[in-house]
CSV table of C-alpha atoms and ligand atoms in Angstrom, one decimal:
chain,number,residue,atom,x,y,z
A,1339,UNK,CA,-17.5,7.0,-1.4
A,1340,UNK,CA,-19.3,3.7,-1.3
A,1341,UNK,CA,-17.3,0.8,0.3
A,1342,UNK,CA,-17.8,-1.2,-2.9
A,1343,UNK,CA,-16.3,1.4,-5.2
A,1344,UNK,CA,-12.9,0.1,-6.4
A,1345,UNK,CA,-10.4,2.8,-5.8
A,1346,UNK,CA,-7.1,1.2,-4.7
A,1347,UNK,CA,-5.2,-1.7,-6.2
A,1348,UNK,CA,-2.7,-3.7,-4.2
A,1349,UNK,CA,-0.4,-5.6,-6.5
A,1350,UNK,CA,2.6,-7.8,-5.6
A,1351,UNK,CA,5.2,-9.9,-7.3
A,1352,UNK,CA,4.5,-13.2,-5.7
A,1353,UNK,CA,2.0,-15.0,-3.5
A,1354,UNK,CA,4.9,-15.2,-1.0
A,1355,UNK,CA,4.4,-11.4,-0.5
A,1356,UNK,CA,0.8,-11.7,0.6
A,1357,UNK,CA,1.5,-12.1,4.3
A,1358,UNK,CA,3.1,-8.6,4.3
A,1359,UNK,CA,0.8,-7.0,1.7
A,1360,UNK,CA,-2.3,-8.0,3.6
A,1361,UNK,CA,-1.5,-5.3,6.1
A,1362,UNK,CA,-2.3,-2.7,3.5
A,1363,UNK,CA,-5.6,-4.4,2.7
A,1364,UNK,CA,-6.4,-4.5,6.5
A,1365,UNK,CA,-6.1,-0.7,6.7
A,1366,UNK,CA,-8.2,-0.1,3.6
A,1367,UNK,CA,-10.9,-2.5,5.0
A,1368,UNK,CA,-10.9,-0.7,8.3
A,1369,UNK,CA,-11.5,2.6,6.5
A,1370,UNK,CA,-14.1,1.2,4.1
A,1371,UNK,CA,-12.1,1.7,1.0
A,1372,UNK,CA,-12.8,-0.6,-1.9
A,1373,UNK,CA,-9.7,-2.4,-3.2
A,1374,UNK,CA,-8.5,-5.3,-5.3
A,1375,UNK,CA,-5.5,-7.6,-4.6
A,1376,UNK,CA,-3.5,-8.9,-7.6
A,1377,UNK,CA,-0.4,-11.0,-8.1
A,1378,UNK,CA,1.7,-10.3,-11.2
A,1379,UNK,CA,5.4,-10.1,-11.7
A,1380,UNK,CA,7.6,-7.6,-13.6
A,1381,UNK,CA,9.9,-10.4,-14.4
A,1382,UNK,CA,7.7,-13.5,-14.8
A,1383,UNK,CA,4.6,-11.9,-16.4
A,1384,UNK,CA,5.8,-8.5,-17.7
A,1385,UNK,CA,3.1,-8.4,-20.4
A,1386,UNK,CA,0.3,-8.7,-17.9
A,1387,UNK,CA,1.8,-6.0,-15.6
A,1388,UNK,CA,2.0,-3.5,-18.5
A,1389,UNK,CA,-1.5,-4.3,-19.7
A,1390,UNK,CA,-3.1,-4.1,-16.2
A,1391,UNK,CA,-1.3,-0.9,-15.2
A,1392,UNK,CA,-2.2,0.9,-18.5
A,1393,UNK,CA,-5.9,0.1,-17.8
A,1394,UNK,CA,-6.0,0.8,-14.1
A,1395,UNK,CA,-7.1,4.4,-14.3
A,1396,UNK,CA,-9.9,3.6,-16.7
A,1397,UNK,CA,-11.2,1.0,-14.2
A,1398,UNK,CA,-11.6,3.7,-11.5
A,1399,UNK,CA,-8.5,2.9,-9.6
A,1400,UNK,CA,-7.0,6.1,-8.0
A,1401,UNK,CA,-3.9,4.8,-6.1
A,1402,UNK,CA,-1.8,1.8,-6.7
A,1403,UNK,CA,0.2,0.0,-3.9
A,1404,UNK,CA,2.9,-2.3,-5.3
A,1405,UNK,CA,5.0,-4.6,-3.3
A,1406,UNK,CA,7.9,-6.7,-4.3
A,1407,UNK,CA,11.1,-8.3,-2.9
A,1408,UNK,CA,14.5,-9.1,-4.3
A,1409,UNK,CA,15.3,-7.3,-7.6
A,1410,UNK,CA,12.0,-5.5,-7.1
A,1411,UNK,CA,11.1,-4.1,-10.4
A,1412,UNK,CA,7.3,-4.3,-10.1
A,1413,UNK,CA,6.5,-0.9,-8.5
A,1414,UNK,CA,8.7,1.0,-11.0
A,1415,UNK,CA,7.3,-0.9,-14.0
A,1416,UNK,CA,3.8,-0.2,-12.9
A,1417,UNK,CA,4.7,3.5,-12.4
A,1418,UNK,CA,6.1,3.5,-16.0
A,1419,UNK,CA,2.7,2.5,-17.4
A,1420,UNK,CA,0.4,4.8,-15.5
A,1421,UNK,CA,0.2,8.4,-14.2
A,1422,UNK,CA,-1.7,7.2,-11.1
A,1423,UNK,CA,0.2,7.7,-7.8
A,1424,UNK,CA,2.2,4.5,-7.0
A,1425,UNK,CA,3.2,3.6,-3.5
A,1426,UNK,CA,6.1,1.0,-3.3
A,1427,UNK,CA,6.5,-1.6,-0.5
A,1428,UNK,CA,10.0,-3.2,-0.4
A,1429,UNK,CA,9.6,-6.8,0.9
A,1430,UNK,CA,12.1,-8.7,3.0
A,1431,UNK,CA,12.4,-11.8,0.8
A,1432,UNK,CA,16.1,-12.6,0.4
A,1433,UNK,CA,19.4,-12.9,2.3
A,1434,UNK,CA,19.7,-9.1,1.9
A,1435,UNK,CA,16.7,-8.6,4.2
A,1436,UNK,CA,14.7,-6.3,2.0
A,1437,UNK,CA,17.6,-3.7,1.5
A,1438,UNK,CA,17.9,-5.0,-2.1
A,1439,UNK,CA,14.1,-4.3,-2.7
A,1440,UNK,CA,14.3,-0.9,-0.9
A,1441,UNK,CA,17.1,0.3,-3.2
A,1442,UNK,CA,15.4,-1.0,-6.3
A,1443,UNK,CA,12.1,0.6,-5.5
A,1444,UNK,CA,13.3,4.0,-4.0
A,1445,UNK,CA,15.9,4.8,-6.7
A,1446,UNK,CA,13.5,5.6,-9.5
A,1447,UNK,CA,14.6,7.9,-12.3
A,1448,UNK,CA,13.5,11.5,-12.4
A,1449,UNK,CA,9.9,11.9,-13.6
A,1450,UNK,CA,8.7,8.4,-12.6
A,1451,UNK,CA,8.2,8.5,-8.9
A,1452,UNK,CA,7.3,5.6,-6.6
A,1453,UNK,CA,6.5,6.8,-3.1
A,1454,UNK,CA,8.4,4.2,-1.1
A,1455,UNK,CA,7.5,3.1,2.4
A,1456,UNK,CA,9.8,1.2,4.8
A,1457,UNK,CA,10.8,-2.5,4.3
A,1458,UNK,CA,7.6,-4.6,4.9
A,1459,UNK,CA,5.8,-1.2,5.6
A,1460,UNK,CA,2.5,-2.2,4.0
A,1461,UNK,CA,0.4,-0.7,6.8
A,1462,UNK,CA,1.8,2.8,6.0
A,1463,UNK,CA,1.2,2.1,2.3
A,1464,UNK,CA,-2.5,1.6,3.1
A,1465,UNK,CA,-2.6,4.8,5.3
A,1466,UNK,CA,-0.9,6.8,2.6
A,1467,UNK,CA,-3.3,5.6,0.0
A,1468,UNK,CA,-6.2,6.6,2.2
A,1469,UNK,CA,-4.6,10.0,2.8
A,1470,UNK,CA,-4.4,10.6,-0.9
A,1471,UNK,CA,-8.1,9.6,-1.4
A,1472,UNK,CA,-9.1,11.7,1.6
A,1473,UNK,CA,-8.0,14.9,-0.2
A,1474,UNK,CA,-11.2,14.6,-2.1
A,1475,UNK,CA,-13.4,12.5,0.1
A,1476,UNK,CA,-14.6,13.9,3.4
A,1477,UNK,CA,-15.9,10.5,4.7
A,1478,UNK,CA,-12.5,8.9,4.3
A,1479,UNK,CA,-10.9,12.0,5.9
A,1480,UNK,CA,-13.2,11.6,8.9
A,1481,UNK,CA,-12.5,7.9,9.3
A,1482,UNK,CA,-8.7,8.7,9.1
A,1483,UNK,CA,-9.1,11.2,11.9
A,1484,UNK,CA,-10.9,8.6,14.0
A,1485,UNK,CA,-8.1,6.1,13.3
A,1486,UNK,CA,-5.5,8.7,14.5
A,1487,UNK,CA,-7.5,9.4,17.6
A,1488,UNK,CA,-7.7,5.6,18.3
A,1489,UNK,CA,-3.9,5.3,17.9
A,1490,UNK,CA,-3.4,8.2,20.3
A,1491,UNK,CA,-5.7,6.7,22.9
A,1492,UNK,CA,-3.8,3.4,22.6
A,1493,UNK,CA,-0.5,5.0,23.5
A,1494,UNK,CA,-2.1,6.9,26.4
A,1495,UNK,CA,-3.6,3.6,27.6
A,1496,UNK,CA,-0.2,1.8,27.4
A,1497,UNK,CA,1.4,4.5,29.3
A,1498,UNK,CA,-1.3,4.4,32.0
A,1499,UNK,CA,-0.8,0.6,32.4
A,1500,UNK,CA,3.0,0.6,32.4
A,1501,UNK,CA,3.5,3.7,34.4
A,1502,UNK,CA,0.8,2.6,36.8
A,1503,UNK,CA,2.7,-0.6,37.3
A,1504,UNK,CA,6.0,1.1,38.3
B,2488,RP5,C1,9.8,-11.0,-6.1
B,2488,RP5,O1,10.7,-12.1,-5.8
B,2488,RP5,C2,8.6,-11.2,-5.4
B,2488,RP5,O2,8.0,-10.0,-5.2
B,2488,RP5,C3,9.0,-11.9,-4.1
B,2488,RP5,O3,9.1,-10.9,-3.0
B,2488,RP5,C4,10.4,-12.5,-4.5
B,2488,RP5,C5,10.4,-14.0,-4.4
B,2488,RP5,O4,9.3,-14.5,-5.1
B,2488,RP5,P1,9.0,-16.1,-5.0
B,2488,RP5,O5,10.3,-16.8,-5.5
B,2488,RP5,O6,8.7,-16.4,-3.6
B,2488,RP5,O7,7.8,-16.3,-5.9
B,2488,RP5,O8,9.6,-11.0,-7.5
């Protein structure tokens, strides 16, 4: 797949979510996966969310990552308007530390799934999106394998340094 091919959309409820959600974009950039970043709110711009989600598949998007905090309706509303896989990222944005968003996103009704990652877990959302694409894209699969090998080497390196210091 060409790096410019748009295949993942990252959407979030507010610009205040961007600091967390950028971590998903970082993973996709590292893997050379084309993506767009959008801000739209299930509560403040519900019409735009519905319209955008309905058209996403026709625009070539294959996976949607949706992040929101508080009464986090966005991932579920997006999932209600598309049959693309939706990965939800609960964001720590209130006095409830993201547990409010986690419950809102993970507790979807039967038949309308949102694959929910951990609170502020946007990195894993990016990796999961890449894993879905890798099922049909050998280049992405290979880049993911390289990333796994790098992670492994990082742990071994840490162990060598810390163990060596003892
Ligand atoms: C949610 O409310 C957003 O996803 C954000 O996490 C939270 C707070 O939004 P702002 O008041 O910072 O715009 O809709």
